[in-house]
Tab-separated table of C-alpha atoms and ligand atoms in Angstrom:
chain	number	residue	atom	x	y	z
C	1	UNK	CA	10.444	37.142	25.654
C	2	UNK	CA	7.776	38.297	23.228
C	3	UNK	CA	8.929	39.976	20.030
C	4	UNK	CA	10.512	43.244	21.186
C	5	UNK	CA	9.129	46.434	19.648
C	6	UNK	CA	10.573	49.756	20.749
C	7	UNK	CA	10.309	53.261	19.420
C	8	UNK	CA	12.058	56.589	19.392
C	9	UNK	CA	9.381	59.256	19.460
C	10	UNK	CA	10.902	62.715	19.089
C	11	UNK	CA	8.856	65.889	18.904
C	12	UNK	CA	10.189	67.774	15.878
C	13	UNK	CA	10.530	71.156	17.525
C	14	UNK	CA	14.282	71.657	17.191
C	15	UNK	CA	17.503	69.945	16.199
C	16	UNK	CA	18.401	66.408	17.292
C	17	UNK	CA	19.703	66.887	20.821
C	18	UNK	CA	22.376	64.561	22.179
C	19	UNK	CA	19.954	63.567	24.961
C	20	UNK	CA	17.389	62.541	22.343
C	21	UNK	CA	20.083	60.779	20.359
C	22	UNK	CA	21.030	58.805	23.453
C	23	UNK	CA	17.400	57.700	23.850
C	24	UNK	CA	17.383	56.626	20.200
C	25	UNK	CA	20.651	54.748	20.694
C	26	UNK	CA	19.362	52.863	23.741
C	27	UNK	CA	16.194	51.893	21.892
C	28	UNK	CA	18.186	50.796	18.873
C	29	UNK	CA	20.618	48.772	21.007
C	30	UNK	CA	17.776	47.120	22.877
C	31	UNK	CA	16.054	46.213	19.618
C	32	UNK	CA	19.262	44.844	18.082
C	33	UNK	CA	20.105	42.883	21.194
C	34	UNK	CA	16.714	41.167	21.257
C	35	UNK	CA	16.248	40.833	17.505
C	36	UNK	CA	13.421	43.248	17.862
C	37	UNK	CA	11.985	46.090	15.829
C	38	UNK	CA	13.073	49.704	16.188
C	39	UNK	CA	10.365	52.149	15.188
C	40	UNK	CA	10.672	55.853	14.485
C	41	UNK	CA	7.603	57.870	15.329
C	42	UNK	CA	7.590	61.599	14.860
C	43	UNK	CA	5.336	63.183	17.466
C	44	UNK	CA	4.257	66.173	15.466
C	45	UNK	CA	0.824	66.916	16.894
C	46	UNK	CA	1.945	70.277	18.228
C	47	UNK	CA	1.462	71.899	14.843
C	48	UNK	CA	2.678	75.290	15.996
C	49	UNK	CA	6.035	74.093	17.226
C	50	UNK	CA	6.738	71.250	14.784
C	51	UNK	CA	8.710	72.136	11.676
C	52	UNK	CA	9.724	70.382	8.487
C	53	UNK	CA	13.342	71.425	9.052
C	54	UNK	CA	13.343	69.775	12.415
C	55	UNK	CA	11.889	66.539	11.011
C	56	UNK	CA	14.579	66.517	8.327
C	57	UNK	CA	17.265	67.237	10.915
C	58	UNK	CA	16.129	64.312	13.054
C	59	UNK	CA	16.030	61.908	10.100
C	60	UNK	CA	19.458	63.037	8.849
C	61	UNK	CA	20.962	62.922	12.331
C	62	UNK	CA	19.702	59.402	13.015
C	63	UNK	CA	20.907	58.153	9.642
C	64	UNK	CA	24.312	59.720	10.169
C	65	UNK	CA	24.583	58.047	13.574
C	66	UNK	CA	23.695	54.734	11.942
C	67	UNK	CA	20.507	54.430	13.994
C	68	UNK	CA	18.462	53.083	11.124
C	69	UNK	CA	14.873	52.329	11.987
C	70	UNK	CA	13.008	49.197	10.918
C	71	UNK	CA	9.562	50.802	10.734
C	72	UNK	CA	8.425	54.312	10.108
C	73	UNK	CA	8.829	57.145	10.231
C	74	UNK	CA	5.260	57.188	11.426
C	75	UNK	CA	3.713	60.564	12.031
C	76	UNK	CA	1.551	61.033	15.070
C	77	UNK	CA	-0.506	63.675	13.276
C	78	UNK	CA	-1.714	60.982	10.859
C	79	UNK	CA	-3.298	59.080	13.748
C	80	UNK	CA	-5.566	61.764	15.183
C	81	UNK	CA	-8.675	59.794	14.280
C	82	UNK	CA	-7.420	56.787	16.207
C	83	UNK	CA	-6.803	59.028	19.214
C	84	UNK	CA	-10.334	60.451	18.997
C	85	UNK	CA	-11.791	56.991	18.621
C	86	UNK	CA	-9.944	55.888	21.745
C	87	UNK	CA	-11.450	58.841	23.623
C	88	UNK	CA	-14.859	57.821	22.303
C	89	UNK	CA	-14.323	54.259	23.529
C	90	UNK	CA	-13.318	55.561	26.936
C	91	UNK	CA	-16.490	57.662	27.049
C	92	UNK	CA	-18.630	54.697	26.089
C	93	UNK	CA	-17.026	52.382	28.607
C	94	UNK	CA	-17.439	54.912	31.413
C	95	UNK	CA	-13.716	55.581	31.794
C	96	UNK	CA	-14.099	59.151	30.656
C	97	UNK	CA	-16.715	61.873	30.819
C	98	UNK	CA	-17.687	65.120	29.210
C	99	UNK	CA	-16.809	68.202	31.199
C	100	UNK	CA	-18.728	71.389	30.457
C	101	UNK	CA	-16.984	73.608	32.974
C	102	UNK	CA	-15.957	76.870	31.375
C	103	UNK	CA	-12.471	78.248	31.403
C	104	UNK	CA	-13.656	81.070	33.638
C	105	UNK	CA	-15.172	78.658	36.167
C	106	UNK	CA	-12.004	76.597	36.284
C	107	UNK	CA	-9.837	79.705	36.593
C	108	UNK	CA	-11.918	80.990	39.504
C	109	UNK	CA	-11.600	77.658	41.306
C	110	UNK	CA	-7.886	77.582	40.675
C	111	UNK	CA	-7.478	81.076	42.090
C	112	UNK	CA	-9.536	80.211	45.137
C	113	UNK	CA	-7.337	77.170	45.739
C	114	UNK	CA	-4.218	79.293	45.442
C	115	UNK	CA	-5.685	81.920	47.796
C	116	UNK	CA	-6.385	79.285	50.424
C	117	UNK	CA	-2.981	77.676	49.787
C	118	UNK	CA	-4.496	74.396	48.593
C	119	UNK	CA	-3.135	72.329	45.722
C	120	UNK	CA	-5.543	72.695	42.837
C	121	UNK	CA	-7.071	69.665	41.230
C	122	UNK	CA	-10.200	69.596	39.096
C	123	UNK	CA	-13.088	69.115	41.526
C	124	UNK	CA	-14.954	66.629	39.338
C	125	UNK	CA	-18.020	68.832	38.982
C	126	UNK	CA	-19.059	67.149	35.750
C	127	UNK	CA	-18.084	63.623	36.690
C	128	UNK	CA	-21.534	62.647	37.840
C	129	UNK	CA	-23.835	64.624	35.596
C	130	UNK	CA	-26.985	62.713	34.747
C	131	UNK	CA	-27.515	61.621	31.135
C	132	UNK	CA	-30.317	64.187	30.898
C	133	UNK	CA	-28.105	67.023	32.055
C	134	UNK	CA	-25.445	66.015	29.599
C	135	UNK	CA	-27.967	65.862	26.773
C	136	UNK	CA	-29.356	69.242	27.714
C	137	UNK	CA	-25.947	70.911	27.794
C	138	UNK	CA	-24.995	69.351	24.489
C	139	UNK	CA	-28.231	70.490	22.892
C	140	UNK	CA	-27.614	73.962	24.207
C	141	UNK	CA	-24.312	73.831	22.330
C	142	UNK	CA	-22.144	74.192	25.435
C	143	UNK	CA	-18.628	73.153	24.528
C	144	UNK	CA	-17.051	70.337	26.493
C	145	UNK	CA	-13.741	68.617	26.951
C	146	UNK	CA	-13.376	64.906	27.663
C	147	UNK	CA	-11.738	63.999	30.951
C	148	UNK	CA	-10.347	60.705	32.045
C	149	UNK	CA	-12.062	59.299	35.134
C	150	UNK	CA	-9.405	58.408	37.712
C	151	UNK	CA	-10.505	55.345	39.684
C	152	UNK	CA	-11.992	56.345	43.013
C	153	UNK	CA	-9.670	54.345	45.189
C	154	UNK	CA	-7.603	54.847	48.287
C	155	UNK	CA	-4.692	52.744	47.049
C	156	UNK	CA	-1.815	53.692	44.839
C	157	UNK	CA	-0.959	52.873	41.320
C	158	UNK	CA	2.338	51.004	41.346
C	159	UNK	CA	4.495	50.060	38.424
C	160	UNK	CA	8.027	48.837	38.072
C	161	UNK	CA	10.296	51.019	36.012
C	162	UNK	CA	13.163	48.969	34.600
C	163	UNK	CA	15.606	51.686	35.628
C	164	UNK	CA	14.013	53.479	38.572
C	165	UNK	CA	12.373	50.460	40.180
C	166	UNK	CA	8.935	50.496	41.809
C	167	UNK	CA	7.122	53.805	41.362
C	168	UNK	CA	4.031	54.568	43.383
C	169	UNK	CA	1.421	57.232	42.774
C	170	UNK	CA	-1.711	57.662	44.867
C	171	UNK	CA	-4.904	57.688	42.803
C	172	UNK	CA	-6.238	60.563	44.837
C	173	UNK	CA	-3.287	62.695	43.751
C	174	UNK	CA	-4.081	62.279	40.091
C	175	UNK	CA	-6.462	64.748	38.509
C	176	UNK	CA	-9.229	63.742	36.141
C	177	UNK	CA	-7.101	64.893	33.224
C	178	UNK	CA	-8.317	66.134	29.883
C	179	UNK	CA	-7.847	63.746	26.953
C	180	UNK	CA	-9.826	65.625	24.289
C	181	UNK	CA	-10.083	69.398	23.913
C	182	UNK	CA	-13.385	71.110	23.163
C	183	UNK	CA	-12.419	71.314	19.470
C	184	UNK	CA	-12.094	67.513	19.414
C	185	UNK	CA	-8.296	67.486	19.282
C	186	UNK	CA	-6.608	64.865	21.462
C	187	UNK	CA	-4.102	65.756	24.148
C	188	UNK	CA	-0.552	64.586	23.867
C	189	UNK	CA	-0.780	62.140	26.764
C	190	UNK	CA	-3.594	60.271	25.036
C	191	UNK	CA	-1.992	60.366	21.576
C	192	UNK	CA	1.288	59.051	22.908
C	193	UNK	CA	-0.344	56.138	24.768
C	194	UNK	CA	-2.700	55.230	21.912
C	195	UNK	CA	0.147	55.249	19.396
C	196	UNK	CA	2.204	53.025	21.665
C	197	UNK	CA	-0.738	50.630	21.921
C	198	UNK	CA	-1.337	50.624	18.170
C	199	UNK	CA	2.361	50.297	17.399
C	200	UNK	CA	2.392	47.309	19.803
C	201	UNK	CA	5.323	48.760	21.739
C	202	UNK	CA	6.658	46.289	24.284
C	203	UNK	CA	9.213	48.538	25.998
C	204	UNK	CA	8.835	52.278	26.368
C	205	UNK	CA	12.421	53.504	26.686
C	206	UNK	CA	12.456	57.278	27.029
C	207	UNK	CA	13.821	60.268	28.886
C	208	UNK	CA	13.215	60.723	32.560
C	209	UNK	CA	10.750	63.529	31.889
C	210	UNK	CA	8.297	60.865	30.686
C	211	UNK	CA	8.106	59.402	34.175
C	212	UNK	CA	5.527	61.969	35.276
C	213	UNK	CA	3.203	60.882	32.444
C	214	UNK	CA	3.508	57.174	33.023
C	215	UNK	CA	0.858	56.625	35.745
C	216	UNK	CA	-1.806	58.380	33.654
C	217	UNK	CA	-0.730	56.491	30.550
C	218	UNK	CA	-0.938	53.222	32.404
C	219	UNK	CA	-4.510	54.115	33.353
C	220	UNK	CA	-5.310	54.756	29.704
C	221	UNK	CA	-3.828	51.386	28.749
C	222	UNK	CA	-5.848	49.630	31.409
C	223	UNK	CA	-9.086	51.389	30.547
C	224	UNK	CA	-8.632	50.456	26.889
C	225	UNK	CA	-7.938	46.854	27.878
C	226	UNK	CA	-4.478	47.003	26.301
C	227	UNK	CA	-1.487	45.008	27.434
C	228	UNK	CA	0.953	47.152	29.383
C	229	UNK	CA	4.451	47.668	28.009
C	230	UNK	CA	7.458	47.770	30.290
C	231	UNK	CA	8.731	51.236	31.055
C	232	UNK	CA	12.366	52.287	31.309
C	233	UNK	CA	13.247	55.916	31.914
C	234	UNK	CA	16.701	57.254	31.209
C	235	UNK	CA	18.538	59.487	33.680
C	236	UNK	CA	18.893	63.196	33.144
C	237	UNK	CA	22.159	64.524	31.801
C	238	UNK	CA	23.604	67.450	33.723
C	239	UNK	CA	26.776	69.471	33.435
C	240	UNK	CA	29.372	69.739	36.187
C	241	UNK	CA	27.413	72.613	37.701
C	242	UNK	CA	24.373	70.301	37.842
C	243	UNK	CA	22.497	72.209	35.154
C	244	UNK	CA	20.385	70.371	32.618
C	245	UNK	CA	22.234	70.481	29.322
C	246	UNK	CA	20.459	72.771	26.895
C	247	UNK	CA	21.074	74.877	23.871
C	248	UNK	CA	20.328	78.019	25.846
C	249	UNK	CA	23.041	77.326	28.416
C	250	UNK	CA	25.528	75.259	26.451
C	251	UNK	CA	24.998	76.219	22.832
C	252	UNK	CA	25.490	73.998	19.794
C	253	UNK	CA	27.505	71.433	21.748
C	254	UNK	CA	24.221	69.720	22.667
C	255	UNK	CA	23.209	69.059	19.062
C	256	UNK	CA	24.233	66.019	17.034
C	257	UNK	CA	24.897	68.230	14.028
C	258	UNK	CA	27.676	69.996	15.943
C	259	UNK	CA	29.656	66.752	16.220
C	260	UNK	CA	29.177	66.056	12.562
C	261	UNK	CA	30.526	69.485	11.696
C	262	UNK	CA	33.413	69.163	14.132
C	263	UNK	CA	34.667	65.998	12.457
C	264	UNK	CA	33.335	63.196	14.608
C	265	UNK	CA	33.028	59.682	13.342
C	266	UNK	CA	29.405	58.737	13.960
C	267	UNK	CA	30.260	55.571	15.814
C	268	UNK	CA	32.568	57.493	18.155
C	269	UNK	CA	29.638	59.717	19.105
C	270	UNK	CA	27.364	56.693	19.549
C	271	UNK	CA	30.000	55.057	21.749
C	272	UNK	CA	30.344	58.221	23.840
C	273	UNK	CA	26.598	58.822	24.183
C	274	UNK	CA	25.990	55.197	25.126
C	275	UNK	CA	28.270	55.761	28.123
C	276	UNK	CA	26.302	58.816	29.199
C	277	UNK	CA	24.145	56.999	31.725
C	278	UNK	CA	25.091	53.397	31.085
C	279	UNK	CA	28.218	51.419	31.875
C	280	UNK	CA	29.498	47.904	32.254
C	281	UNK	CA	30.758	46.656	35.597
C	282	UNK	CA	34.358	47.022	34.416
C	283	UNK	CA	33.756	50.598	33.162
C	284	UNK	CA	34.964	49.765	29.722
C	285	UNK	CA	35.038	52.687	27.292
C	286	UNK	CA	35.521	51.417	23.772
C	287	UNK	CA	32.944	49.185	22.105
C	288	UNK	CA	32.552	48.049	18.553
C	289	UNK	CA	29.001	47.923	17.267
C	290	UNK	CA	28.586	44.239	18.037
C	291	UNK	CA	30.283	44.576	21.421
C	292	UNK	CA	27.954	47.364	22.410
C	293	UNK	CA	24.890	45.414	21.309
C	294	UNK	CA	26.073	42.402	23.296
C	295	UNK	CA	26.997	44.387	26.402
C	296	UNK	CA	23.990	46.701	26.550
C	297	UNK	CA	21.240	46.108	29.056
C	298	UNK	CA	18.634	48.313	30.658
C	299	UNK	CA	19.837	47.033	34.033
C	300	UNK	CA	23.169	48.759	33.362
C	301	UNK	CA	21.461	52.140	32.947
C	302	UNK	CA	22.126	54.208	36.022
C	303	UNK	CA	19.487	55.999	38.052
C	304	UNK	CA	21.757	58.832	38.955
C	305	UNK	CA	22.138	61.761	36.622
C	306	UNK	CA	24.803	61.373	34.019
C	307	UNK	CA	27.435	64.052	33.744
C	308	UNK	CA	28.309	65.831	30.545
C	309	UNK	CA	31.700	67.287	31.288
C	310	UNK	CA	31.622	70.535	29.368
C	311	UNK	CA	31.549	74.073	30.643
C	312	UNK	CA	30.488	76.775	28.169
C	313	UNK	CA	33.434	78.910	27.176
C	314	UNK	CA	36.032	76.226	27.869
C	315	UNK	CA	38.986	77.296	25.756
C	316	UNK	CA	40.711	73.940	25.833
C	317	UNK	CA	38.000	71.446	24.956
C	318	UNK	CA	35.148	72.107	22.569
C	319	UNK	CA	33.090	69.344	24.157
C	320	UNK	CA	33.395	66.674	26.847
C	321	UNK	CA	37.081	65.561	26.693
C	322	UNK	CA	35.968	61.942	26.888
C	323	UNK	CA	34.041	62.379	23.640
C	324	UNK	CA	37.142	63.829	22.000
C	325	UNK	CA	39.380	61.044	23.244
C	326	UNK	CA	36.963	58.355	22.042
C	327	UNK	CA	36.851	60.012	18.624
C	328	UNK	CA	40.658	60.187	18.552
C	329	UNK	CA	40.825	56.518	19.474
C	330	UNK	CA	38.722	55.521	16.459
C	331	UNK	CA	40.627	57.826	14.125
C	332	UNK	CA	43.891	56.232	15.238
C	333	UNK	CA	42.806	52.622	15.145
C	334	UNK	CA	40.199	52.303	12.443
C	335	UNK	CA	41.161	50.210	9.398
C	336	UNK	CA	42.517	52.655	6.832
C	337	UNK	CA	40.085	51.604	4.131
C	338	UNK	CA	37.201	52.472	6.469
C	339	UNK	CA	38.715	55.784	7.491
C	340	UNK	CA	39.610	56.815	3.950
C	341	UNK	CA	36.104	57.852	2.777
C	342	UNK	CA	35.724	60.125	5.803
C	343	UNK	CA	39.067	61.761	5.089
C	344	UNK	CA	38.143	62.159	1.415
C	345	UNK	CA	34.986	64.002	2.391
C	346	UNK	CA	36.786	66.372	4.724
C	347	UNK	CA	39.511	67.127	2.171
C	348	UNK	CA	36.904	67.652	-0.535
C	349	UNK	CA	35.000	70.087	1.647
C	350	UNK	CA	38.253	71.996	2.198
C	351	UNK	CA	38.974	71.890	-1.535
C	352	UNK	CA	42.294	70.093	-1.113
C	353	UNK	CA	41.282	66.690	-2.432
C	354	UNK	CA	42.908	65.333	-5.559
C	355	UNK	CA	41.413	62.432	-7.514
C	356	UNK	CA	44.895	60.881	-7.853
C	357	UNK	CA	44.807	60.153	-4.105
C	358	UNK	CA	42.530	57.262	-4.955
C	359	UNK	CA	44.212	56.198	-8.180
C	360	UNK	CA	47.928	56.584	-8.858
C	361	UNK	CA	48.828	57.791	-5.354
C	362	UNK	CA	46.769	55.410	-3.291
C	363	UNK	CA	49.662	53.793	-1.378
C	364	UNK	CA	51.102	57.221	-0.610
C	365	UNK	CA	47.663	58.495	0.449
C	366	UNK	CA	47.162	55.640	2.901
C	367	UNK	CA	50.655	56.023	4.375
C	368	UNK	CA	50.064	59.736	4.820
C	369	UNK	CA	46.753	59.234	6.597
C	370	UNK	CA	48.344	56.585	8.778
C	371	UNK	CA	51.305	58.792	9.679
C	372	UNK	CA	49.403	61.933	10.599
C	373	UNK	CA	46.322	60.419	12.225
C	374	UNK	CA	48.263	59.440	15.345
C	375	UNK	CA	47.976	62.946	16.764
C	376	UNK	CA	44.549	63.874	15.445
C	377	UNK	CA	41.350	64.211	17.447
C	378	UNK	CA	38.829	64.930	14.731
C	379	UNK	CA	38.437	64.286	11.026
C	380	UNK	CA	38.667	68.019	10.439
C	381	UNK	CA	42.269	67.873	11.635
C	382	UNK	CA	43.145	66.194	8.338
C	383	UNK	CA	42.142	69.356	6.489
C	384	UNK	CA	43.643	71.812	8.970
C	385	UNK	CA	46.637	70.424	10.860
C	386	UNK	CA	47.186	67.968	8.009
C	387	UNK	CA	46.575	70.241	5.012
C	388	UNK	CA	50.282	70.573	4.164
C	389	UNK	CA	50.469	66.875	3.372
C	390	UNK	CA	47.780	67.072	0.735
C	391	UNK	CA	48.148	70.488	-0.804
C	392	UNK	CA	50.422	73.483	-1.187
C	393	UNK	CA	47.559	75.567	0.040
C	394	UNK	CA	47.908	75.037	3.772
C	395	UNK	CA	47.516	77.264	6.812
C	396	UNK	CA	50.588	78.394	8.722
C	397	UNK	CA	50.318	78.288	12.498
C	398	UNK	CA	51.084	81.892	13.380
C	399	UNK	CA	52.619	81.141	16.768
C	400	UNK	CA	54.910	78.539	15.257
C	401	UNK	CA	55.872	80.934	12.482
C	402	UNK	CA	56.678	83.642	14.987
C	403	UNK	CA	58.677	81.458	17.321
C	404	UNK	CA	60.400	79.068	14.962
C	405	UNK	CA	60.997	81.168	11.861
C	406	UNK	CA	60.627	84.914	12.141
C	407	UNK	CA	62.922	85.134	15.151
C	408	UNK	CA	65.853	83.863	13.112
C	409	UNK	CA	66.517	86.033	10.061
C	410	UNK	CA	69.419	83.807	8.944
C	411	UNK	CA	66.808	81.234	7.948
C	412	UNK	CA	66.073	83.287	4.839
C	413	UNK	CA	69.486	82.132	3.633
C	414	UNK	CA	69.848	78.827	5.384
C	415	UNK	CA	66.645	77.173	4.281
C	416	UNK	CA	67.042	77.944	0.545
C	417	UNK	CA	70.650	76.730	0.762
C	418	UNK	CA	69.500	73.563	2.480
C	419	UNK	CA	66.924	73.139	-0.271
C	420	UNK	CA	69.603	73.268	-2.938
C	421	UNK	CA	71.593	70.625	-1.154
C	422	UNK	CA	68.540	68.428	-0.778
C	423	UNK	CA	67.631	68.824	-4.427
C	424	UNK	CA	70.863	67.065	-5.274
C	425	UNK	CA	69.985	63.961	-3.230
C	426	UNK	CA	69.729	60.862	-5.393
C	427	UNK	CA	67.215	59.192	-3.167
C	428	UNK	CA	64.659	60.647	-0.769
C	429	UNK	CA	64.546	58.462	2.320
C	430	UNK	CA	64.602	58.802	6.082
C	431	UNK	CA	68.376	58.302	6.022
C	432	UNK	CA	69.286	60.610	3.151
C	433	UNK	CA	67.081	63.473	4.292
C	434	UNK	CA	68.304	63.203	7.849
C	435	UNK	CA	71.947	63.113	6.769
C	436	UNK	CA	71.525	66.167	4.556
C	437	UNK	CA	70.008	68.154	7.398
C	438	UNK	CA	72.516	66.967	10.010
C	439	UNK	CA	75.502	67.716	7.761
C	440	UNK	CA	74.141	71.181	7.053
C	441	UNK	CA	73.741	71.821	10.800
C	442	UNK	CA	77.264	70.571	11.572
C	443	UNK	CA	78.930	72.554	8.807
C	444	UNK	CA	77.422	75.840	9.878
C	445	UNK	CA	77.425	75.168	13.548
C	446	UNK	CA	73.727	75.914	13.888
C	447	UNK	CA	71.760	74.886	16.992
C	448	UNK	CA	70.047	71.797	15.662
C	449	UNK	CA	66.703	72.593	17.353
C	450	UNK	CA	66.569	75.911	15.538
C	451	UNK	CA	66.910	74.365	12.105
C	452	UNK	CA	64.730	71.342	12.762
C	453	UNK	CA	61.877	73.449	14.154
C	454	UNK	CA	62.162	75.888	11.297
C	455	UNK	CA	62.044	73.130	8.677
C	456	UNK	CA	58.995	71.601	10.298
C	457	UNK	CA	57.186	74.909	10.449
C	458	UNK	CA	57.981	75.947	6.895
C	459	UNK	CA	57.213	72.551	5.381
C	460	UNK	CA	54.136	71.519	7.419
C	461	UNK	CA	52.789	74.802	8.809
C	462	UNK	CA	52.814	73.316	12.316
C	463	UNK	CA	55.164	73.236	15.279
C	464	UNK	CA	54.382	69.625	16.185
C	465	UNK	CA	53.665	66.458	14.272
C	466	UNK	CA	55.177	63.077	13.480
C	467	UNK	CA	58.966	62.652	13.263
C	468	UNK	CA	60.375	65.353	10.997
C	469	UNK	CA	62.068	63.052	8.492
C	470	UNK	CA	58.992	60.857	8.191
C	471	UNK	CA	57.091	64.020	7.328
C	472	UNK	CA	59.647	65.070	4.729
C	473	UNK	CA	59.641	61.653	3.096
C	474	UNK	CA	55.858	61.690	2.832
C	475	UNK	CA	55.684	65.270	1.599
C	476	UNK	CA	58.292	64.459	-1.022
C	477	UNK	CA	61.363	66.097	-2.459
C	478	UNK	CA	59.778	68.620	-4.773
C	479	UNK	CA	57.327	70.015	-2.301
C	480	UNK	CA	59.807	70.034	0.574
C	481	UNK	CA	62.494	71.895	-1.324
C	482	UNK	CA	60.032	74.338	-2.869
C	483	UNK	CA	58.711	75.228	0.577
C	484	UNK	CA	62.194	75.645	2.005
C	485	UNK	CA	63.131	77.948	-0.867
C	486	UNK	CA	60.013	79.933	-0.256
C	487	UNK	CA	61.124	80.897	3.258
C	488	UNK	CA	62.077	84.515	2.491
C	489	UNK	CA	58.506	85.273	1.449
C	490	UNK	CA	57.342	84.434	4.957
C	491	UNK	CA	59.307	87.338	6.449
A	501	LIG	N1	7.733	63.140	22.039
A	501	LIG	C1	8.311	63.017	23.346
A	501	LIG	C2	9.536	63.881	23.433
A	501	LIG	O1	10.122	64.232	22.422
A	501	LIG	C3	8.697	61.596	23.643
A	501	LIG	C4	7.847	60.953	24.676
A	501	LIG	C5	7.989	59.454	24.719
A	501	LIG	O2	9.030	58.921	24.284
A	501	LIG	O3	7.060	58.811	25.182
A	501	LIG	O4	9.924	64.236	24.526
């Protein structure tokens, strides 16, 4: 195969959408797999809708995902001259023509077509103007657009999409489309094709919405004598109600930034998004970076719409449960030294990070992360559900407090008494802590569940977690007994 060159070409008109991110991921994977080049091209020619914030958001989002580009970012707006030159070449070679029809004339024809229930297509009025007529109109200062001349043929244009297979479009159904406006600015369809030619793109891997543009872009390629790339269009992503996923309907859950804020590991999101429209024959779900690069192929991309399993307002899952479970998988299994920096960042943001975690308390810090991560789904859980392990400033689950503590007023005496007994322990291990608690329960004839649940709630702020005595050992004697003694203040 020739040297692979692919590109991600977002229009910077909003945040980085997970659909766009998936396109970037597929391009990146394809480039990596074939030792090719992954190019980032920002398609910012729509000056009114493009914003600097959006460009920054796209760059940050891609970097966070680890989708580093080899070339670029190129900016389409810097290439306008090349687009105009291409239009000029097409004019000179007879593949395009100047159209002097006024807006009003075109509108009237469109309305007439609608009135007679005909599909409107430009009627090619200016396609065969004589050179004299053209010169006269130009001298008279009549503005013109440049239109592409669709070959006058009965046949169809056929191309093979690497995902959708053979696609056929009759020439007679394609309008002589505008490539240059009367102010000399190129239309997007032309800019996109010319940039792909100049960037020597070998595989155009993009969203399914690009499929409608492809026949006209192929004609531009051919008219310019350029080698055609291969095209591969990615399936749409719909929700369970078969709606296209969008910010309007689904909210922030469709933006990459949302996952970053929710405590996703970037690779977990990449892994999840890769599966949104692509799978291996054994439907495997977890892939390391190298495994995904090795396994990925455009042939594995499905033609049917992919399903994003999230319904707005779902109280149980904040996004597709599969995304959450993949993230949890990485949190649970990642080497601790790789997970540690992510945990540091989350604890720092919550203001419960202590520099000693990385110096004198490093072994303790790693054991703590390892103990509590087993039940976590996001990195943020370390700073919320896990706060009590790192700081005395931790949230108390109000339901747990209600059920496990406030219902039993005797705890205001029991827990401080237990604390005194535990303070006298010579060593602080699974065995000694458990024995102290069990003896206390036996002596006072307390229902063991009542005391155990109360200790957990008071010491960790949560009603569930790892084994109680493992928690106490990790949290340590001083903090455990102080929290137990503090019980009366919770009432
Ligand atoms: N700029 C287009 C978009 O954001 C991409 C088109 C393409 O990849 O060819 O939808």
